[in-house]
PDB file of C-alpha atoms in Angstrom:
ATOM      1  CA  MET T 258      -0.161   0.260   0.018  1.00 50.00           C
ATOM      2  CA  ALA T 259       1.554   3.464   0.922  1.00 48.00           C
ATOM      3  CA  ALA T 260       4.303   1.819   2.952  1.00 48.00           C
ATOM      4  CA  LEU T 261       7.047   1.750   0.197  1.00 40.00           C
ATOM      5  CA  SER T 262      11.004   1.042   1.507  1.00 45.00           C
ATOM      6  CA  GLY T 263      10.044   2.503   5.233  1.00 63.00           C
ATOM      7  CA  VAL T 264       8.375   5.756   3.333  1.00 66.00           C
ATOM      8  CA  PHE T 265       4.736   6.616   3.137  1.00 71.00           C
ATOM      9  CA  VAL T 266       4.014   7.649  -0.374  1.00 65.00           C
ATOM     10  CA  TRP T 267       0.595  10.152  -0.192  1.00 65.00           C
ATOM     11  CA  ASP T 268       0.178  10.029  -4.081  1.00 64.00           C
ATOM     12  CA  GLU T 269      -0.791   6.577  -3.864  1.00 57.00           C
ATOM     13  CA  GLU T 270      -3.491   6.633  -0.824  1.00 62.00           C
ATOM     14  CA  ARG T 271      -4.102  10.847  -1.715  1.00 59.00           C
ATOM     15  CA  ILE T 272      -8.361  10.989  -2.074  1.00 62.00           C
ATOM     16  CA  GLN T 273      -9.202  12.546  -5.155  1.00 63.00           C
ATOM     17  CA  GLU T 274     -11.645  15.768  -5.397  1.00 75.00           C
ATOM     18  CA  GLU T 275     -13.938  13.323  -7.354  1.00 75.00           C
ATOM     19  CA  GLU T 276     -14.237  10.906  -4.484  1.00 75.00           C
ATOM     20  CA  LEU T 277     -15.874  13.930  -2.102  1.00 78.00           C
ATOM     21  CA  GLN T 278     -17.679  14.994  -4.957  1.00 81.00           C
ATOM     22  CA  ARG T 279     -19.389  11.844  -4.906  1.00 82.00           C
ATOM     23  CA  SER T 280     -20.232  11.812  -1.079  1.00 84.00           C
ATOM     24  CA  ILE T 281     -21.858  15.344  -2.117  1.00 85.00           C
ATOM     25  CA  ASN T 282     -23.765  14.029  -4.884  1.00 84.00           C
ATOM     26  CA  GLU T 283     -25.455  11.028  -2.705  1.00 85.00           C
ATOM     27  CA  MET T 284     -26.333  13.972   0.081  1.00 86.00           C
ATOM     28  CA  LYS T 285     -28.043  15.846  -2.578  1.00 85.00           C
ATOM     29  CA  ARG T 286     -29.708  12.658  -4.055  1.00 83.00           C
ATOM     30  CA  LEU T 287     -30.984  11.716  -0.788  1.00 80.00           C
ATOM     31  CA  GLU T 288     -32.331  15.415  -0.178  1.00 81.00           C
ATOM     32  CA  GLU T 289     -34.239  15.348  -3.193  1.00 80.00           C
ATOM     33  CA  MET T 290     -35.770  11.988  -2.715  1.00 72.00           C
ATOM     34  CA  SER T 291     -36.753  13.404   1.156  1.00 70.00           C
ATOM     35  CA  ASN T 292     -38.432  16.721  -0.132  1.00 68.00           C
ATOM     36  CA  ILE T 293     -40.517  14.748  -2.827  1.00 59.00           C
ATOM     37  CA  PHE T 294     -41.691  12.717  -0.338  1.00 52.00           C
ATOM     38  CA  GLN T 295     -42.433  15.474   2.218  1.00 54.00           C
ATOM     39  CA  SER T 296     -44.216  17.256  -0.892  1.00 53.00           C
ATOM     40  CA  SER T 297     -46.435  14.218  -1.714  1.00 47.00           C
ATOM     41  CA  GLY T 298     -47.463  14.188   2.377  1.00 49.00           C
ATOM     42  CA  VAL T 299     -46.587  10.641   3.271  1.00 45.00           C
ATOM     43  CA  GLU T 300     -44.527  10.422   6.337  1.00 46.00           C
ATOM     44  CA  ASN T 301     -42.943   7.967   8.336  1.00 44.00           C
ATOM     45  CA  HIS T 302     -41.633   6.355   5.335  1.00 44.00           C
ATOM     46  CA  PRO T 303     -38.645   7.637   4.276  1.00 47.00           C
ATOM     47  CA  PRO T 304     -36.733   7.291   1.055  1.00 53.00           C
ATOM     48  CA  GLU T 305     -34.393   4.641   0.744  1.00 60.00           C
ATOM     49  CA  PRO T 306     -30.719   5.483  -0.619  1.00 61.00           C
ATOM     50  CA  LYS T 307     -29.869   4.383  -3.961  1.00 60.00           C
ATOM     51  CA  SER T 308     -26.605   4.064  -5.570  1.00 54.00           C
ATOM     52  CA  PRO T 309     -25.813   6.220  -8.767  1.00 51.00           C
ATOM     53  CA  ALA T 310     -26.961   4.895 -12.160  1.00 47.00           C
ATOM     54  CA  GLY T 311     -24.277   2.718 -13.202  1.00 46.00           C
ATOM     55  CA  GLY T 312     -24.089   2.516 -17.628  1.00 45.00           C
ATOM     56  CA  ASN T 313     -21.907  -0.615 -18.231  1.00 48.00           C
ATOM     57  CA  GLU T 314     -21.329  -2.476 -14.828  1.00 46.00           C
ATOM     58  CA  LYS T 315     -21.268  -6.248 -14.124  1.00 48.00           C
ATOM     59  CA  SER T 316     -23.379  -8.038 -12.646  1.00 43.00           C
ATOM     60  CA  LYS T 317     -20.919  -9.193  -9.985  1.00 47.00           C
ATOM     61  CA  ASP T 318     -20.269  -5.961  -9.737  1.00 57.00           C
ATOM     62  CA  LYS T 319     -24.224  -4.189  -8.920  1.00 71.00           C
ATOM     63  CA  GLU T 320     -24.917  -3.148  -5.046  1.00 76.00           C
ATOM     64  CA  GLU T 321     -27.085  -4.741  -2.665  1.00 86.00           C
ATOM     65  CA  PRO T 322     -30.881  -2.478  -2.260  1.00 91.00           C
ATOM     66  CA  TRP T 323     -30.655  -0.518   1.182  1.00 93.00           C
ATOM     67  CA  GLU T 324     -32.848  -2.201   4.049  1.00 93.00           C
ATOM     68  CA  MET T 325     -34.493   0.066   7.192  1.00 94.00           C
ATOM     69  CA  VAL T 326     -32.178  -0.868  10.277  1.00 91.00           C
ATOM     70  CA  MET T 327     -33.714   2.811  12.221  1.00 92.00           C
ATOM     71  CA  ASP T 328     -36.676   5.470  11.274  1.00 93.00           C
ATOM     72  CA  LYS T 329     -36.607   8.068  13.838  1.00 91.00           C
ATOM     73  CA  LYS T 330     -38.046  11.593  12.871  1.00 89.00           C
ATOM     74  CA  HIS T 331     -34.410  13.547  12.709  1.00 91.00           C
ATOM     75  CA  PHE T 332     -32.246   9.661  12.243  1.00 94.00           C
ATOM     76  CA  LYS T 333     -32.910   7.394   9.488  1.00 93.00           C
ATOM     77  CA  LEU T 334     -30.525   4.396   9.465  1.00 93.00           C
ATOM     78  CA  TRP T 335     -29.610   2.122   6.139  1.00 94.00           C
ATOM     79  CA  ARG T 336     -27.407  -1.240   5.743  1.00 92.00           C
ATOM     80  CA  ARG T 337     -26.530  -2.833   3.024  1.00 94.00           C
ATOM     81  CA  PRO T 338     -24.869  -6.502   2.321  1.00 92.00           C
ATOM     82  CA  ILE T 339     -21.400  -5.816   0.854  1.00 90.00           C
ATOM     83  CA  THR T 340     -21.084  -8.002  -1.971  1.00 89.00           C
ATOM     84  CA  GLY T 341     -18.532 -11.119  -1.434  1.00 86.00           C
ATOM     85  CA  THR T 342     -18.380 -10.558   2.022  1.00 85.00           C
ATOM     86  CA  HIS T 343     -19.632 -11.402   5.457  1.00 84.00           C
ATOM     87  CA  LEU T 344     -20.532  -7.218   6.330  1.00 87.00           C
ATOM     88  CA  TYR T 345     -22.809  -4.781   5.866  1.00 90.00           C
ATOM     89  CA  GLN T 346     -22.403  -0.928   4.909  1.00 93.00           C
ATOM     90  CA  TYR T 347     -24.174   1.040   7.000  1.00 93.00           C
ATOM     91  CA  ARG T 348     -25.757   4.809   5.953  1.00 95.00           C
ATOM     92  CA  VAL T 349     -27.209   7.276   8.244  1.00 95.00           C
ATOM     93  CA  PHE T 350     -29.682  10.323   7.309  1.00 95.00           C
ATOM     94  CA  GLY T 351     -29.476  13.212  10.303  1.00 95.00           C
ATOM     95  CA  THR T 352     -30.710  16.057  11.607  1.00 96.00           C
ATOM     96  CA  TYR T 353     -29.401  18.301  14.451  1.00 97.00           C
ATOM     97  CA  THR T 354     -31.282  21.938  15.007  1.00 97.00           C
ATOM     98  CA  ASP T 355     -29.216  22.740  18.542  1.00 97.00           C
ATOM     99  CA  VAL T 356     -25.710  23.328  17.182  1.00 97.00           C
ATOM    100  CA  THR T 357     -24.112  24.805  14.223  1.00 97.00           C
ATOM    101  CA  PRO T 358     -22.284  22.978  11.415  1.00 97.00           C
ATOM    102  CA  ARG T 359     -19.071  24.571  12.296  1.00 96.00           C
ATOM    103  CA  GLN T 360     -19.187  23.370  15.854  1.00 97.00           C
ATOM    104  CA  PHE T 361     -19.896  19.511  14.815  1.00 97.00           C
ATOM    105  CA  PHE T 362     -17.471  19.313  12.278  1.00 97.00           C
ATOM    106  CA  ASN T 363     -14.878  21.055  14.457  1.00 96.00           C
ATOM    107  CA  VAL T 364     -15.716  18.511  17.261  1.00 97.00           C
ATOM    108  CA  GLN T 365     -15.578  15.807  14.893  1.00 96.00           C
ATOM    109  CA  LEU T 366     -11.762  16.599  13.862  1.00 96.00           C
ATOM    110  CA  ASP T 367     -10.615  17.638  17.222  1.00 96.00           C
ATOM    111  CA  THR T 368      -8.195  14.556  18.385  1.00 95.00           C
ATOM    112  CA  GLU T 369      -7.197  16.452  21.773  1.00 95.00           C
ATOM    113  CA  TYR T 370     -10.992  17.076  22.509  1.00 96.00           C
ATOM    114  CA  ARG T 371     -12.526  13.634  21.673  1.00 96.00           C
ATOM    115  CA  LYS T 372     -10.056  12.348  24.113  1.00 96.00           C
ATOM    116  CA  LYS T 373     -11.803  14.185  27.221  1.00 95.00           C
ATOM    117  CA  TRP T 374     -15.352  13.550  25.645  1.00 96.00           C
ATOM    118  CA  ASP T 375     -14.732   9.627  24.394  1.00 95.00           C
ATOM    119  CA  ALA T 376     -14.208   7.567  27.479  1.00 94.00           C
ATOM    120  CA  LEU T 377     -13.181   4.378  24.833  1.00 93.00           C
ATOM    121  CA  VAL T 378      -9.931   6.207  23.489  1.00 96.00           C
ATOM    122  CA  ILE T 379      -7.147   4.462  24.229  1.00 97.00           C
ATOM    123  CA  LYS T 380      -4.855   6.392  22.177  1.00 97.00           C
ATOM    124  CA  LEU T 381      -5.290   8.841  19.461  1.00 97.00           C
ATOM    125  CA  GLU T 382      -2.872  10.490  17.507  1.00 97.00           C
ATOM    126  CA  VAL T 383      -1.822  12.532  14.274  1.00 96.00           C
ATOM    127  CA  ILE T 384       1.153  10.190  12.789  1.00 95.00           C
ATOM    128  CA  GLU T 385       2.140  12.389   9.588  1.00 93.00           C
ATOM    129  CA  ARG T 386       0.253  15.610   7.924  1.00 91.00           C
ATOM    130  CA  ASP T 387       0.319  16.088   4.101  1.00 87.00           C
ATOM    131  CA  ALA T 388       1.228  19.932   4.043  1.00 82.00           C
ATOM    132  CA  VAL T 389      -0.087  20.399   0.132  1.00 79.00           C
ATOM    133  CA  SER T 390      -3.305  18.808   1.014  1.00 78.00           C
ATOM    134  CA  GLY T 391      -3.717  19.241   4.598  1.00 79.00           C
ATOM    135  CA  SER T 392      -4.699  15.673   4.990  1.00 87.00           C
ATOM    136  CA  GLU T 393      -3.640  13.441   7.756  1.00 93.00           C
ATOM    137  CA  VAL T 394      -2.655  10.490   8.419  1.00 95.00           C
ATOM    138  CA  LEU T 395      -3.896   8.844  12.273  1.00 97.00           C
ATOM    139  CA  HIS T 396      -3.200   6.414  14.446  1.00 98.00           C
ATOM    140  CA  TRP T 397      -5.996   5.761  16.920  1.00 97.00           C
ATOM    141  CA  VAL T 398      -6.800   2.789  19.811  1.00 97.00           C
ATOM    142  CA  THR T 399      -9.982   2.280  21.075  1.00 94.00           C
ATOM    143  CA  HIS T 400     -11.288  -0.191  23.650  1.00 92.00           C
ATOM    144  CA  PHE T 401     -13.737  -3.096  22.358  1.00 87.00           C
ATOM    145  CA  PRO T 402     -16.954  -4.867  24.591  1.00 81.00           C
ATOM    146  CA  TYR T 403     -15.613  -7.650  26.462  1.00 80.00           C
ATOM    147  CA  PRO T 404     -14.000  -9.991  26.108  1.00 81.00           C
ATOM    148  CA  MET T 405     -12.501  -8.925  22.624  1.00 84.00           C
ATOM    149  CA  TYR T 406      -9.401  -7.441  21.950  1.00 90.00           C
ATOM    150  CA  SER T 407      -8.969  -3.460  21.584  1.00 94.00           C
ATOM    151  CA  ARG T 408      -8.887  -2.618  18.330  1.00 94.00           C
ATOM    152  CA  ASP T 409      -6.180  -0.153  16.469  1.00 96.00           C
ATOM    153  CA  TYR T 410      -6.884   1.698  13.188  1.00 96.00           C
ATOM    154  CA  VAL T 411      -4.101   3.592  10.639  1.00 97.00           C
ATOM    155  CA  TYR T 412      -6.289   6.231   8.782  1.00 96.00           C
ATOM    156  CA  VAL T 413      -5.878   8.975   6.749  1.00 94.00           C
ATOM    157  CA  ARG T 414      -8.347  11.325   6.228  1.00 95.00           C
ATOM    158  CA  ARG T 415      -9.285  14.397   4.272  1.00 92.00           C
ATOM    159  CA  TYR T 416     -11.880  17.031   4.711  1.00 93.00           C
ATOM    160  CA  SER T 417     -13.303  20.277   2.588  1.00 91.00           C
ATOM    161  CA  VAL T 418     -15.314  22.882   3.145  1.00 92.00           C
ATOM    162  CA  ASP T 419     -17.307  23.856  -0.332  1.00 90.00           C
ATOM    163  CA  GLN T 420     -18.988  27.366   1.147  1.00 89.00           C
ATOM    164  CA  GLU T 421     -20.070  28.248  -2.841  1.00 87.00           C
ATOM    165  CA  ASN T 422     -22.309  25.313  -2.775  1.00 88.00           C
ATOM    166  CA  ASN T 423     -22.720  24.906   1.375  1.00 93.00           C
ATOM    167  CA  VAL T 424     -20.920  22.090   2.091  1.00 95.00           C
ATOM    168  CA  MET T 425     -18.961  20.021   4.497  1.00 95.00           C
ATOM    169  CA  VAL T 426     -17.209  16.497   3.685  1.00 95.00           C
ATOM    170  CA  LEU T 427     -15.087  14.351   5.893  1.00 95.00           C
ATOM    171  CA  VAL T 428     -13.768  11.477   4.479  1.00 94.00           C
ATOM    172  CA  SER T 429     -11.492   8.467   5.685  1.00 95.00           C
ATOM    173  CA  ARG T 430      -9.959   5.581   4.881  1.00 94.00           C
ATOM    174  CA  ALA T 431      -7.665   2.478   6.685  1.00 95.00           C
ATOM    175  CA  VAL T 432      -4.261   2.452   5.550  1.00 94.00           C
ATOM    176  CA  GLU T 433      -0.429   0.662   6.263  1.00 93.00           C
ATOM    177  CA  HIS T 434       2.363   3.197   7.836  1.00 95.00           C
ATOM    178  CA  PRO T 435       5.634   2.573   7.986  1.00 94.00           C
ATOM    179  CA  SER T 436       5.269   4.349  11.680  1.00 94.00           C
ATOM    180  CA  VAL T 437       2.885   2.470  12.895  1.00 96.00           C
ATOM    181  CA  PRO T 438       3.309  -1.266  12.684  1.00 95.00           C
ATOM    182  CA  GLU T 439       1.028  -3.965  14.103  1.00 96.00           C
ATOM    183  CA  SER T 440       1.126  -4.550  17.724  1.00 95.00           C
ATOM    184  CA  PRO T 441       0.399  -8.564  19.315  1.00 94.00           C
ATOM    185  CA  GLU T 442      -1.875  -6.059  22.104  1.00 94.00           C
ATOM    186  CA  PHE T 443      -4.462  -5.007  19.825  1.00 95.00           C
ATOM    187  CA  VAL T 444      -6.188  -6.392  16.773  1.00 95.00           C
ATOM    188  CA  ARG T 445      -5.699  -4.601  13.345  1.00 96.00           C
ATOM    189  CA  VAL T 446      -8.484  -3.266  11.396  1.00 94.00           C
ATOM    190  CA  ARG T 447      -7.883  -2.968   8.078  1.00 93.00           C
ATOM    191  CA  SER T 448     -10.877  -2.893   6.193  1.00 93.00           C
ATOM    192  CA  TYR T 449     -12.460   0.111   6.589  1.00 94.00           C
ATOM    193  CA  GLU T 450     -14.179   3.587   4.727  1.00 95.00           C
ATOM    194  CA  SER T 451     -16.137   6.129   6.032  1.00 95.00           C
ATOM    195  CA  GLN T 452     -17.983   9.217   4.293  1.00 95.00           C
ATOM    196  CA  MET T 453     -19.480  12.309   6.369  1.00 96.00           C
ATOM    197  CA  VAL T 454     -21.057  15.362   4.231  1.00 96.00           C
ATOM    198  CA  ILE T 455     -23.102  18.104   5.975  1.00 97.00           C
ATOM    199  CA  ARG T 456     -25.197  20.312   5.308  1.00 96.00           C
ATOM    200  CA  PRO T 457     -26.377  23.614   6.776  1.00 97.00           C
ATOM    201  CA  HIS T 458     -29.670  24.588   6.984  1.00 97.00           C
ATOM    202  CA  LYS T 459     -28.495  28.420   6.762  1.00 96.00           C
ATOM    203  CA  SER T 460     -24.786  28.781   7.068  1.00 96.00           C
ATOM    204  CA  PHE T 461     -22.286  27.428   8.840  1.00 96.00           C
ATOM    205  CA  ASP T 462     -22.484  29.367  11.937  1.00 96.00           C
ATOM    206  CA  GLU T 463     -26.099  29.032  12.628  1.00 97.00           C
ATOM    207  CA  ASN T 464     -28.001  26.418  14.684  1.00 97.00           C
ATOM    208  CA  GLY T 465     -29.218  23.101  12.687  1.00 98.00           C
ATOM    209  CA  PHE T 466     -28.128  21.268   9.607  1.00 97.00           C
ATOM    210  CA  ASP T 467     -28.456  17.964   7.674  1.00 96.00           C
ATOM    211  CA  TYR T 468     -25.836  14.835   7.664  1.00 97.00           C
ATOM    212  CA  LEU T 469     -25.162  11.559   6.006  1.00 96.00           C
ATOM    213  CA  LEU T 470     -22.844   9.370   7.012  1.00 96.00           C
ATOM    214  CA  THR T 471     -21.779   6.108   5.073  1.00 95.00           C
ATOM    215  CA  TYR T 472     -19.950   3.823   6.787  1.00 93.00           C
ATOM    216  CA  SER T 473     -18.097   0.241   6.596  1.00 92.00           C
ATOM    217  CA  ASP T 474     -15.215  -1.822   8.343  1.00 90.00           C
ATOM    218  CA  ASN T 475     -14.272  -5.148   9.051  1.00 89.00           C
ATOM    219  CA  PRO T 476     -13.671  -5.628  12.767  1.00 82.00           C
ATOM    220  CA  GLN T 477     -12.735  -8.838  12.257  1.00 80.00           C
ATOM    221  CA  THR T 478     -15.140 -10.573  15.132  1.00 75.00           C
ATOM    222  CA  VAL T 479     -15.940 -14.156  15.086  1.00 63.00           C
ATOM    223  CA  PHE T 480     -19.252 -13.240  15.778  1.00 66.00           C
ATOM    224  CA  PRO T 481     -22.133 -14.472  13.404  1.00 66.00           C
ATOM    225  CA  ARG T 482     -23.613 -11.384  10.672  1.00 64.00           C
ATOM    226  CA  TYR T 483     -26.031 -10.795  12.628  1.00 65.00           C
ATOM    227  CA  CYS T 484     -24.535 -10.201  15.927  1.00 75.00           C
ATOM    228  CA  VAL T 485     -21.885  -7.657  13.931  1.00 66.00           C
ATOM    229  CA  SER T 486     -24.817  -5.749  12.729  1.00 66.00           C
ATOM    230  CA  TRP T 487     -27.083  -5.767  15.948  1.00 67.00           C
ATOM    231  CA  MET T 488     -23.739  -4.041  17.447  1.00 68.00           C
ATOM    232  CA  VAL T 489     -22.795  -1.215  14.738  1.00 68.00           C
ATOM    233  CA  SER T 490     -26.747  -1.000  14.189  1.00 68.00           C
ATOM    234  CA  SER T 491     -26.724   0.333  17.642  1.00 73.00           C
ATOM    235  CA  GLY T 492     -23.381   1.721  18.697  1.00 80.00           C
ATOM    236  CA  MET T 493     -23.488   4.132  15.859  1.00 85.00           C
ATOM    237  CA  PRO T 494     -26.841   5.799  17.094  1.00 89.00           C
ATOM    238  CA  ASP T 495     -24.959   5.523  20.546  1.00 90.00           C
ATOM    239  CA  PHE T 496     -21.714   7.334  18.995  1.00 92.00           C
ATOM    240  CA  LEU T 497     -23.284   9.861  17.146  1.00 94.00           C
ATOM    241  CA  GLU T 498     -25.286  11.102  20.045  1.00 94.00           C
ATOM    242  CA  LYS T 499     -22.156  11.125  22.072  1.00 95.00           C
ATOM    243  CA  LEU T 500     -20.771  13.260  19.397  1.00 97.00           C
ATOM    244  CA  HIS T 501     -23.591  15.885  19.524  1.00 97.00           C
ATOM    245  CA  MET T 502     -23.320  15.854  23.125  1.00 97.00           C
ATOM    246  CA  ALA T 503     -19.905  16.764  23.016  1.00 97.00           C
ATOM    247  CA  THR T 504     -20.418  19.392  20.740  1.00 97.00           C
ATOM    248  CA  LEU T 505     -23.222  21.109  22.838  1.00 97.00           C
ATOM    249  CA  LYS T 506     -21.002  20.573  25.859  1.00 96.00           C
ATOM    250  CA  ALA T 507     -18.211  22.759  24.135  1.00 95.00           C
ATOM    251  CA  LYS T 508     -20.422  25.267  22.732  1.00 93.00           C
ATOM    252  CA  ASN T 509     -22.259  25.769  26.432  1.00 90.00           C
ATOM    253  CA  MET T 510     -18.998  25.740  28.266  1.00 86.00           C
ATOM    254  CA  GLU T 511     -17.158  27.337  25.566  1.00 84.00           C
ATOM    255  CA  ILE T 512     -14.709  24.673  25.258  1.00 87.00           C
ATOM    256  CA  LYS T 513     -11.560  25.548  23.224  1.00 86.00           C
ATOM    257  CA  VAL T 514     -11.893  23.686  19.801  1.00 90.00           C
ATOM    258  CA  LYS T 515      -9.812  23.815  16.948  1.00 88.00           C
ATOM    259  CA  ASP T 516     -11.565  25.601  14.342  1.00 91.00           C
ATOM    260  CA  TYR T 517     -10.282  23.805  11.153  1.00 86.00           C
ATOM    261  CA  ILE T 518     -12.511  25.170   8.647  1.00 83.00           C
ATOM    262  CA  SER T 519     -10.164  28.383   9.264  1.00 76.00           C
ATOM    263  CA  ALA T 520      -6.540  26.308   9.376  1.00 63.00           C
ATOM    264  CA  LYS T 521      -7.249  25.113   5.911  1.00 53.00           C
ATOM    265  CA  PRO T 522      -7.863  26.390   2.475  1.00 42.00           C
ATOM    266  CA  LEU T 523     -12.104  26.409   1.913  1.00 39.00           C
ATOM    267  CA  GLU T 524     -12.053  25.355  -1.091  1.00 42.00           C
ATOM    268  CA  MET T 525     -11.579  21.351  -2.433  1.00 39.00           C
ATOM    269  CA  SER T 526      -8.405  20.508  -4.300  1.00 36.00           C
ATOM    270  CA  SER T 527      -7.581  18.119  -6.322  1.00 35.00           C
ATOM    271  CA  GLU T 528      -5.152  16.206  -3.437  1.00 36.00           C
ATOM    272  CA  ALA T 529      -6.735  14.729   0.072  1.00 35.00           C
ATOM    273  CA  LYS T 530      -7.158  11.770   2.831  1.00 36.00           C
ATOM    274  CA  ALA T 531      -9.047   9.950   4.568  1.00 38.00           C
ATOM    275  CA  THR T 532     -10.038   8.417   7.923  1.00 36.00           C
ATOM    276  CA  ALA T 533      -9.876   5.085   9.793  1.00 37.00           C
ATOM    277  CA  PRO T 534     -11.324   1.513  10.953  1.00 38.00           C
ATOM    278  CA  SER T 535     -11.828  -0.354  13.997  1.00 38.00           C
ATOM    279  CA  PRO T 536     -10.159  -3.679  16.222  1.00 37.00           C
ATOM    280  CA  GLU T 537     -10.916  -7.165  17.900  1.00 40.00           C
ATOM    281  CA  ARG T 538     -10.565 -10.099  19.533  1.00 41.00           C
ATOM    282  CA  LYS T 539     -10.127 -14.298  20.528  1.00 41.00           C
ATOM    283  CA  ASN T 540     -12.936 -16.073  22.861  1.00 44.00           C
ATOM    284  CA  GLU T 541     -15.760 -14.193  21.478  1.00 45.00           C
ATOM    285  CA  GLY T 542     -19.222 -16.079  22.156  1.00 43.00           C
ATOM    286  CA  SER T 543     -22.846 -14.583  22.010  1.00 43.00           C
ATOM    287  CA  CYS T 544     -24.431 -11.279  21.027  1.00 50.00           C
ATOM    288  CA  GLY T 545     -24.360  -9.405  24.095  1.00 46.00           C
ATOM    289  CA  PRO T 546     -24.740  -5.189  25.524  1.00 43.00           C
ATOM    290  CA  ALA T 547     -21.790  -3.960  23.652  1.00 45.00           C
ATOM    291  CA  ARG T 548     -20.531  -0.275  22.283  1.00 46.00           C
ATOM    292  CA  ILE T 549     -18.162   0.044  19.162  1.00 47.00           C
ATOM    293  CA  GLU T 550     -17.013   3.818  18.474  1.00 55.00           C
ATOM    294  CA  TYR T 551     -16.570   5.439  15.246  1.00 56.00           C
ATOM    295  CA  ALA T 552     -13.444   7.514  13.433  1.00 60.00           C
TER     296      ALA T 552
END
């Protein structure tokens, strides 16, 4: 992958502008479909997200349809099987009205603040930065539900703020880095992708926004598929609410959080990176109460 002769090769792992734009297009598509349902007076039946139409896709590359898992007023969760695996991809479409998009975005990105509000974090560090794109490689270690080992992720993340189109994007993906070899203490998560798109209702500094989170990873557990799906489906709303409460706390208590929007150019460049995966353990048994965190 990116590790070549002990050097991290940014060009091999850079998230391109096209990937960021695809995430934005998915948000637009879901918003359009939601507006159609609202204008027709249909309630409690949110539209299922659809994949972009593929012109010459082979049948084996066709994606499975989305299945709704949770339907609440301001929180919709879908999942779909990832072809050729026992895993699912997840998608959340949600709304918050009591914090600003800038605050929510910054709290997600601030690694030092996360160490304070997320009790499951064991380690969270920026390993390397790309001066050209502002992308970062991070090493994240998190507790997993007993009796599983803690997981560690090495991932690259890229974020962009498009003021012209009033949208914010954070894209993450697992990578390898020569300075972070695997440790016998943790289970390395090698398959992970996450895309978060935030659409302000008005502006970046006024309360209210919609968000679209698309997420998948392979935590390498020996639990059956339905068990892993249950853990993720229950853990994802919990994590997002913790993120929301941390944002509220930062706002109300005026906790200093780094302003990532002002820290780099606001327009999208053609260079970038992504976020990270999750961990596992031995002697795993049946399903039980569990909390799984997200990068």
